[in-house]
CSV table of C-alpha atoms and ligand atoms in Angstrom, one decimal:
chain,number,residue,atom,x,y,z
I,1,MET,CA,-1.7,-93.0,29.1
I,2,LYS,CA,-1.7,-91.1,32.4
I,3,VAL,CA,-4.9,-90.4,34.2
I,4,THR,CA,-4.2,-86.7,34.2
I,5,ASP,CA,-3.7,-86.8,30.4
I,6,HIS,CA,-7.2,-88.4,30.1
I,7,PHE,CA,-8.6,-85.5,32.1
I,8,ARG,CA,-6.8,-83.0,29.9
I,9,ASN,CA,-8.0,-84.6,26.7
I,10,ALA,CA,-11.6,-84.7,27.8
I,11,ASN,CA,-11.8,-80.9,27.4
I,12,GLY,CA,-14.2,-80.4,30.3
I,13,LYS,CA,-16.4,-83.5,29.6
I,14,THR,CA,-17.1,-85.6,32.7
I,15,LEU,CA,-15.5,-89.1,32.3
I,16,PHE,CA,-16.9,-92.3,33.6
I,17,THR,CA,-14.5,-94.7,35.5
I,18,PHE,CA,-14.8,-97.4,38.0
I,19,GLU,CA,-13.0,-99.6,40.5
I,20,ILE,CA,-13.0,-103.4,40.6
I,21,LEU,CA,-11.8,-105.9,43.1
I,22,PRO,CA,-9.7,-108.9,42.0
I,23,PRO,CA,-11.9,-112.0,41.9
I,24,LEU,CA,-11.6,-114.4,44.9
I,25,LYS,CA,-8.7,-116.9,44.6
I,26,GLY,CA,-9.7,-119.8,42.4
I,27,GLU,CA,-12.0,-117.8,40.2
I,28,ASN,CA,-10.9,-117.0,36.6
I,29,LEU,CA,-10.5,-113.9,34.5
I,30,HIS,CA,-13.8,-114.6,32.7
I,31,THR,CA,-15.7,-114.0,36.0
I,32,LEU,CA,-14.1,-110.6,35.9
I,33,TYR,CA,-14.8,-109.9,32.2
I,34,ASN,CA,-18.5,-110.8,32.8
I,35,HIS,CA,-18.5,-108.1,35.5
I,36,ILE,CA,-16.7,-105.5,33.4
I,37,ASP,CA,-18.3,-106.1,30.0
I,38,PRO,CA,-21.6,-104.4,30.8
I,39,LEU,CA,-19.7,-101.2,31.8
I,40,MET,CA,-17.4,-100.9,28.8
I,41,GLU,CA,-19.9,-99.3,26.5
I,42,PHE,CA,-19.6,-96.1,28.6
I,43,ASN,CA,-16.0,-95.7,27.5
I,44,PRO,CA,-14.1,-95.7,30.8
I,45,PRO,CA,-10.6,-94.3,30.0
I,46,PHE,CA,-9.2,-96.2,32.9
I,47,ILE,CA,-10.2,-98.9,35.5
I,48,ASP,CA,-8.8,-99.0,39.1
I,49,VAL,CA,-7.9,-102.5,40.5
I,50,THR,CA,-7.7,-102.7,44.3
I,51,TYR,CA,-5.0,-104.5,46.2
I,52,HIS,CA,-5.8,-106.9,49.1
I,53,ARG,CA,-3.2,-107.8,51.5
I,54,GLU,CA,-2.8,-111.0,53.5
I,55,GLU,CA,-5.1,-112.0,56.3
I,56,TYR,CA,-4.9,-114.7,58.9
I,57,ILE,CA,-7.2,-117.7,59.0
I,58,TYR,CA,-7.3,-120.6,61.5
I,59,LYS,CA,-7.4,-124.2,60.2
I,60,GLN,CA,-8.2,-127.1,62.5
I,61,ARG,CA,-5.6,-129.8,62.4
I,62,GLU,CA,-6.4,-133.5,62.7
I,63,ASN,CA,-5.2,-133.4,66.4
I,64,GLY,CA,-7.8,-130.7,67.1
I,65,LEU,CA,-5.2,-127.9,67.4
I,66,LEU,CA,-5.7,-124.7,65.4
I,67,GLU,CA,-3.1,-123.7,62.9
I,68,LYS,CA,-2.8,-120.0,62.1
I,69,ARG,CA,-2.2,-119.4,58.4
I,70,SER,CA,-1.6,-116.4,56.3
I,71,THR,CA,-3.6,-116.2,53.0
I,72,ARG,CA,-4.5,-113.7,50.4
I,73,LYS,CA,-8.2,-114.1,49.3
I,74,ARG,CA,-8.0,-111.7,46.3
I,75,PRO,CA,-4.5,-111.9,44.8
I,76,GLY,CA,-3.6,-110.9,41.2
I,77,THR,CA,-3.9,-107.1,41.1
I,78,VAL,CA,-0.9,-106.7,38.8
I,79,GLY,CA,-1.8,-109.6,36.4
I,80,ILE,CA,-5.4,-108.4,36.2
I,81,CYS,CA,-4.2,-104.9,35.3
I,82,ALA,CA,-2.0,-106.3,32.5
I,83,ALA,CA,-4.8,-108.6,31.3
I,84,LEU,CA,-7.4,-105.7,31.2
I,85,GLN,CA,-5.0,-103.4,29.3
I,86,GLY,CA,-4.6,-106.2,26.7
I,87,HIS,CA,-8.2,-107.3,26.5
I,88,TYR,CA,-10.0,-103.9,26.5
I,89,LYS,CA,-7.2,-101.6,25.4
I,90,VAL,CA,-8.0,-99.5,28.4
I,91,ASP,CA,-5.6,-98.0,31.0
I,92,THR,CA,-5.5,-99.5,34.4
I,93,VAL,CA,-4.7,-98.1,37.8
I,94,PRO,CA,-3.3,-100.7,40.2
I,95,HIS,CA,-3.6,-99.8,43.9
I,96,LEU,CA,-0.2,-99.9,45.5
I,97,ILE,CA,-0.1,-100.2,49.3
I,98,CYS,CA,2.6,-99.9,52.0
I,99,GLY,CA,1.2,-102.8,54.0
I,100,GLY,CA,3.0,-106.2,53.5
I,101,PHE,CA,5.8,-104.7,51.3
I,102,ASN,CA,9.3,-103.7,52.2
I,103,LYS,CA,11.0,-101.1,50.1
I,104,GLU,CA,12.8,-103.6,47.9
I,105,GLU,CA,9.6,-105.5,47.2
I,106,THR,CA,7.9,-102.2,46.3
I,107,GLU,CA,10.7,-101.3,43.9
I,108,ASN,CA,10.4,-104.7,42.2
I,109,ALA,CA,6.6,-104.4,42.0
I,110,LEU,CA,6.9,-101.0,40.4
I,111,ILE,CA,9.5,-102.3,37.9
I,112,ASP,CA,7.0,-105.0,36.9
I,113,LEU,CA,4.3,-102.4,36.4
I,114,HIS,CA,6.6,-100.2,34.3
I,115,PHE,CA,7.6,-103.1,32.0
I,116,LEU,CA,3.9,-104.1,31.7
I,117,GLY,CA,3.1,-100.6,30.3
I,118,ILE,CA,1.1,-99.5,33.3
I,119,ASP,CA,1.4,-95.7,33.6
I,120,ASN,CA,-0.6,-95.0,36.8
I,121,VAL,CA,-0.7,-96.1,40.4
I,122,LEU,CA,-3.0,-95.2,43.3
I,123,VAL,CA,-0.6,-94.9,46.2
I,124,LEU,CA,-2.1,-95.9,49.6
I,125,ARG,CA,-1.0,-96.9,53.0
I,126,GLY,CA,-3.5,-99.7,52.9
I,127,ASP,CA,-5.8,-101.1,55.6
I,128,CYS,CA,-4.4,-102.9,58.6
I,129,VAL,CA,-4.4,-106.7,58.7
I,130,LYS,CA,-8.0,-107.8,59.7
I,131,SER,CA,-6.8,-109.3,63.0
I,132,GLU,CA,-4.8,-106.3,64.0
I,133,ALA,CA,-6.1,-103.1,65.7
I,134,ARG,CA,-3.8,-100.7,63.9
I,135,PHE,CA,-1.6,-100.5,60.9
I,136,VAL,CA,1.8,-102.1,61.3
I,137,PRO,CA,4.4,-101.6,58.5
I,138,GLU,CA,6.5,-104.4,57.2
I,139,PRO,CA,10.1,-104.3,58.6
I,140,GLY,CA,11.9,-102.1,56.1
I,141,GLY,CA,8.6,-100.9,54.7
I,142,HIS,CA,6.7,-97.6,54.7
I,143,HIS,CA,4.5,-96.3,57.5
I,144,TYR,CA,2.4,-93.8,55.4
I,145,ALA,CA,1.4,-93.1,51.8
I,146,THR,CA,3.7,-90.1,52.0
I,147,GLU,CA,6.8,-92.3,52.2
I,148,LEU,CA,5.6,-94.6,49.4
I,149,ILE,CA,5.0,-91.5,47.2
I,150,ASP,CA,8.6,-90.5,47.9
I,151,GLN,CA,9.8,-93.9,46.6
I,152,VAL,CA,7.7,-93.7,43.4
I,153,VAL,CA,8.8,-90.1,42.7
I,154,ASN,CA,12.4,-91.2,43.2
I,155,MET,CA,12.0,-94.0,40.7
I,156,ASN,CA,10.3,-91.5,38.3
I,157,ASN,CA,13.5,-89.5,38.6
I,158,GLY,CA,15.7,-92.5,37.9
I,159,VAL,CA,16.7,-93.0,41.6
I,160,TYR,CA,16.5,-96.6,42.6
I,161,LEU,CA,17.1,-97.9,46.2
I,162,ASP,CA,20.8,-98.7,46.0
I,163,ASP,CA,21.8,-95.9,43.5
I,164,GLU,CA,24.3,-93.3,44.5
I,165,GLN,CA,23.0,-91.1,41.8
I,166,ALA,CA,20.1,-91.0,39.3
I,167,ASN,CA,20.3,-93.2,36.3
I,168,THR,CA,18.6,-92.2,33.1
I,169,ASN,CA,16.0,-95.0,33.0
I,170,GLY,CA,13.4,-93.8,35.4
I,171,THR,CA,9.8,-94.8,35.5
I,172,ASN,CA,7.0,-92.4,34.6
I,173,PHE,CA,4.1,-93.1,36.8
I,174,CYS,CA,1.1,-90.8,37.3
I,175,ILE,CA,0.3,-90.9,41.0
I,176,GLY,CA,-3.1,-90.8,42.6
I,177,VAL,CA,-3.8,-90.7,46.3
I,178,ALA,CA,-6.8,-91.1,48.6
I,179,GLY,CA,-8.8,-88.2,50.2
I,180,TYR,CA,-11.5,-88.4,52.8
I,181,PRO,CA,-14.3,-85.8,52.7
I,182,GLU,CA,-15.5,-87.1,56.1
I,183,LYS,CA,-12.0,-87.4,57.5
I,184,HIS,CA,-9.8,-90.5,57.7
I,185,PHE,CA,-10.9,-92.4,60.8
I,186,GLU,CA,-7.5,-92.2,62.5
I,187,ALA,CA,-6.9,-88.4,61.9
I,188,PRO,CA,-7.5,-86.3,65.0
I,189,ASN,CA,-9.5,-83.7,62.9
I,190,LEU,CA,-10.2,-82.8,59.3
I,191,ARG,CA,-7.6,-80.0,59.2
I,192,SER,CA,-4.8,-82.4,60.3
I,193,ASP,CA,-5.9,-84.9,57.7
I,194,LEU,CA,-5.9,-82.2,55.0
I,195,ARG,CA,-2.4,-81.1,55.9
I,196,TRP,CA,-1.1,-84.7,55.3
I,197,LEU,CA,-3.1,-84.7,52.1
I,198,LYS,CA,-1.4,-81.5,51.1
I,199,ARG,CA,1.9,-83.1,51.9
I,200,LYS,CA,1.1,-86.0,49.5
I,201,ILE,CA,0.5,-83.5,46.7
I,202,GLU,CA,3.7,-81.5,47.6
I,203,LEU,CA,5.7,-84.8,47.4
I,204,GLY,CA,4.4,-85.4,43.8
I,205,ALA,CA,0.9,-86.9,43.7
I,206,ASP,CA,-1.0,-85.8,40.7
I,207,TYR,CA,-4.7,-86.3,41.7
I,208,ILE,CA,-7.0,-87.3,44.5
I,209,VAL,CA,-9.8,-89.9,44.6
I,210,THR,CA,-12.2,-89.6,47.5
I,211,GLN,CA,-13.6,-92.1,49.8
I,212,MET,CA,-17.3,-92.8,48.9
I,213,PHE,CA,-19.8,-90.3,50.2
I,214,PHE,CA,-23.6,-90.0,49.9
I,215,ASP,CA,-24.0,-86.3,50.7
I,216,ASN,CA,-22.6,-84.1,48.0
I,217,GLN,CA,-22.3,-81.2,50.4
I,218,LYS,CA,-19.5,-83.1,52.2
I,219,TYR,CA,-17.6,-83.3,48.8
I,220,PHE,CA,-18.2,-79.6,48.0
I,221,ASP,CA,-17.0,-78.5,51.5
I,222,PHE,CA,-13.9,-80.8,51.2
I,223,VAL,CA,-13.0,-79.4,47.8
I,224,ASN,CA,-13.3,-75.8,49.2
I,225,LEU,CA,-11.1,-76.7,52.2
I,226,CYS,CA,-8.5,-78.4,49.9
I,227,ARG,CA,-8.4,-75.3,47.7
I,228,GLU,CA,-8.0,-73.1,50.8
I,229,GLU,CA,-5.0,-75.3,51.8
I,230,GLY,CA,-3.5,-74.7,48.4
I,231,ILE,CA,-4.3,-78.2,47.0
I,232,ASP,CA,-4.9,-77.6,43.3
I,233,VAL,CA,-4.9,-81.1,41.7
I,234,PRO,CA,-8.1,-82.8,40.4
I,235,ILE,CA,-10.3,-84.2,43.2
I,236,ILE,CA,-12.2,-87.2,41.8
I,237,PRO,CA,-15.5,-88.0,43.6
I,238,GLY,CA,-15.9,-91.7,44.5
I,239,LEU,CA,-19.5,-92.9,44.4
I,240,LYS,CA,-21.2,-96.1,45.4
I,241,PRO,CA,-24.8,-97.0,44.5
I,242,LEU,CA,-26.2,-98.6,47.7
I,243,THR,CA,-27.4,-102.1,46.8
I,244,THR,CA,-28.6,-103.8,49.9
I,245,LYS,CA,-30.4,-102.9,53.1
I,246,THR,CA,-27.5,-104.2,55.2
I,247,GLN,CA,-25.2,-101.7,53.6
I,248,LEU,CA,-26.9,-99.0,55.7
I,249,SER,CA,-24.9,-100.2,58.7
I,250,LEU,CA,-22.1,-102.0,56.9
I,251,LEU,CA,-20.7,-99.1,54.8
I,252,PRO,CA,-20.5,-96.7,57.8
I,253,SER,CA,-18.7,-99.3,59.9
I,254,LEU,CA,-16.3,-100.3,57.1
I,255,PHE,CA,-15.6,-96.8,55.6
I,256,HIS,CA,-16.3,-94.4,58.5
I,257,ILE,CA,-18.9,-92.4,56.5
I,258,ASP,CA,-22.4,-91.1,57.1
I,259,ILE,CA,-25.5,-92.0,55.2
I,260,PRO,CA,-28.0,-89.1,55.0
I,261,CYS,CA,-31.3,-89.5,56.8
I,262,ASP,CA,-33.4,-89.2,53.6
I,263,LEU,CA,-31.5,-92.0,51.9
I,264,ALA,CA,-31.4,-94.2,55.1
I,265,ASP,CA,-35.2,-93.7,55.6
I,266,ALA,CA,-36.0,-94.6,52.0
I,267,VAL,CA,-33.9,-97.7,52.1
I,268,GLU,CA,-35.3,-98.8,55.5
I,269,ALA,CA,-38.8,-98.5,54.0
I,270,CYS,CA,-38.0,-100.9,51.2
I,271,ALA,CA,-39.6,-104.3,51.3
I,272,ASP,CA,-36.6,-106.1,49.9
I,273,ASN,CA,-33.1,-105.6,48.5
I,274,LYS,CA,-34.4,-105.2,44.9
I,275,ALA,CA,-36.3,-102.2,46.0
I,276,ALA,CA,-33.3,-101.0,48.1
I,277,ALA,CA,-31.0,-101.2,45.1
I,278,GLN,CA,-33.5,-99.1,43.0
I,279,VAL,CA,-33.4,-96.4,45.7
I,280,GLY,CA,-29.6,-96.7,45.7
I,281,VAL,CA,-29.5,-96.2,41.9
I,282,GLU,CA,-31.8,-93.2,42.0
I,283,TRP,CA,-29.7,-91.6,44.7
I,284,ALA,CA,-26.5,-92.2,42.9
I,285,ILE,CA,-28.0,-90.7,39.7
I,286,LYS,CA,-29.1,-87.6,41.6
I,287,GLN,CA,-25.6,-87.2,43.2
I,288,SER,CA,-23.9,-87.8,39.9
I,289,LYS,CA,-25.9,-85.1,38.0
I,290,GLU,CA,-25.2,-82.5,40.7
I,291,LEU,CA,-21.5,-83.4,40.6
I,292,MET,CA,-21.4,-83.1,36.8
I,293,GLU,CA,-23.0,-79.7,37.1
I,294,PHE,CA,-20.3,-78.8,39.6
I,295,GLY,CA,-17.8,-79.6,36.8
I,296,VAL,CA,-16.0,-82.7,38.2
I,297,PRO,CA,-13.5,-84.2,35.6
I,298,CYS,CA,-14.6,-87.7,36.3
I,299,LEU,CA,-17.2,-89.8,38.2
I,300,HIS,CA,-15.6,-92.8,39.8
I,301,TYR,CA,-17.8,-95.7,40.9
I,302,TYR,CA,-17.0,-98.3,43.4
I,303,SER,CA,-18.5,-101.5,41.9
I,304,MET,CA,-17.5,-103.8,44.7
I,305,GLY,CA,-18.0,-106.9,42.6
I,306,LYS,CA,-21.5,-105.9,41.3
I,307,SER,CA,-21.8,-104.0,38.1
I,308,GLY,CA,-25.7,-104.0,37.7
I,309,SER,CA,-26.3,-100.8,39.7
I,310,VAL,CA,-23.3,-99.0,38.3
I,311,ARG,CA,-24.6,-99.8,34.8
I,312,LYS,CA,-28.0,-98.4,35.5
I,313,VAL,CA,-26.4,-95.2,36.8
I,314,ALA,CA,-24.2,-94.9,33.8
I,315,GLU,CA,-27.1,-95.5,31.4
I,316,ALA,CA,-28.9,-92.5,32.9
I,317,LEU,CA,-25.8,-90.2,32.5
I,318,PHE,CA,-23.3,-91.2,29.8
T,401,FAD,P1,-2.2,-92.1,54.6
T,401,FAD,O1,-2.3,-91.0,53.6
T,401,FAD,O2,-0.9,-92.6,54.9
T,401,FAD,O3,-3.0,-91.6,55.9
T,401,FAD,C1,-3.2,-92.5,57.0
T,401,FAD,C2,-3.5,-91.6,58.3
T,401,FAD,O4,-2.3,-91.0,58.8
T,401,FAD,C3,-4.4,-90.5,58.1
T,401,FAD,O5,-5.2,-90.3,59.3
T,401,FAD,C4,-3.5,-89.3,57.9
T,401,FAD,O6,-4.1,-88.1,58.3
T,401,FAD,C5,-2.3,-89.6,58.7
T,401,FAD,N1,-1.0,-89.3,58.0
T,401,FAD,C6,-0.8,-89.3,56.7
T,401,FAD,N2,0.5,-89.1,56.4
T,401,FAD,C7,1.1,-89.0,57.6
T,401,FAD,C8,2.5,-88.8,58.0
T,401,FAD,N3,3.5,-88.7,57.1
T,401,FAD,N4,2.7,-88.7,59.4
T,401,FAD,C9,1.7,-88.8,60.3
T,401,FAD,N5,0.4,-89.0,60.0
T,401,FAD,C10,0.1,-89.1,58.6
T,401,FAD,N6,-7.0,-100.1,51.1
T,401,FAD,C11,-6.4,-101.3,50.6
T,401,FAD,O7,-5.8,-102.0,51.4
T,401,FAD,N7,-6.4,-101.6,49.3
T,401,FAD,C12,-6.9,-100.8,48.3
T,401,FAD,O8,-6.9,-101.1,47.1
T,401,FAD,C13,-7.5,-99.6,48.7
T,401,FAD,N8,-8.0,-98.7,47.9
T,401,FAD,C14,-8.5,-97.5,48.3
T,401,FAD,C15,-9.0,-96.6,47.3
T,401,FAD,C16,-9.5,-95.3,47.7
T,401,FAD,C17,-10.0,-94.3,46.7
T,401,FAD,C18,-9.6,-95.0,49.1
T,401,FAD,C19,-10.2,-93.7,49.6
T,401,FAD,C20,-9.1,-95.9,50.1
T,401,FAD,C21,-8.6,-97.2,49.7
T,401,FAD,N9,-8.1,-98.1,50.6
T,401,FAD,C22,-7.5,-99.3,50.2
T,401,FAD,C23,-8.2,-97.8,52.0
T,401,FAD,C24,-6.9,-97.1,52.6
T,401,FAD,O9,-5.8,-97.9,52.4
T,401,FAD,C25,-7.2,-96.8,54.1
T,401,FAD,O10,-8.2,-95.9,54.2
T,401,FAD,C26,-6.0,-96.5,54.9
T,401,FAD,O11,-6.4,-96.6,56.3
T,401,FAD,C27,-5.3,-95.2,54.7
T,401,FAD,O12,-4.7,-95.1,53.5
T,401,FAD,P2,-4.1,-93.6,53.0
T,401,FAD,O13,-3.3,-93.9,51.8
T,401,FAD,O14,-5.2,-92.7,52.9
T,401,FAD,O15,-3.1,-93.3,54.2
């Protein structure tokens, strides 16, 4: 079922959903089930599965020279989505990125998803390769999420890459996109970022999931600005319970977000990570309660490979 149909069927009740990362190469599905099992009693209607593109590593050869190799540390997004749908009878939302794909590979990936009975995709440009300073599209690939949305919408309308005209067997994907309450780090300003977000909706995206934020006011302001721009689709808040002291600097550097003083001070004052995680859970519960009162259709948690804190938050709310 489509994500937007889940929102409609919820009749105003706030849903609980979460995002997982594929396990590291070499781990098996049971690692993932052990991570997901504790969260299933809160009835998530869908689970997001991230996509991780290739990165470059250097291996030392016997002669001492370094060999540059391309590897994907967390492959398996599509297979995991199909496995979760079968195992838990839950919908999945694979993340679909521009990076590393040309248009034909994207088309084939979407055909696979369609045949696997996956009805949703979160369409993203994707991060740049770790060793590169900026995003470089694949030859014959897409530069921005807008172009990738266009391709998915064409396929929904039965228009495949080499077709002269639409054929009747189109796909039927519900399309989510990313939004940034604290601005995407490359955008010159928030207004410009919002205009591109609006373009993503005009092209056919059905809903927005936000980057994580720790200050609800940033989300409320973002929603107001979106509505002023005429963006009228659901805007799903993305939340992450902070779990370690190092995340105080790690999360801002990775995701270009602020951590409010009150939270940062409370975490700094913790003797260890166990205490820091407890502060993180309490903060996330407070944020979630306020967002529920605001009437958000869904609270979406970034589990980032650890379900313990997300479970504690869910226990307090759902
Ligand atoms: P875009 O919407 O393409 O925007 C990129 C930048 O270009 C922005 O600054 C925007 O203002 C500007 N812009 C947009 N369209 C145009 C245009 N047509 N012309 C000119 N400028 C434009 N990354 C992964 O690799 N894998 C994942 O699974 C993943 N999941 C994510 C889930 C969520 C909810 C979020 C918020 C992010 C996720 N990311 C993921 C990170 C994301 O890929 C990066 O933030 C990336 O840098 C931007 O992706 P985007 O889809 O927002 O890009």
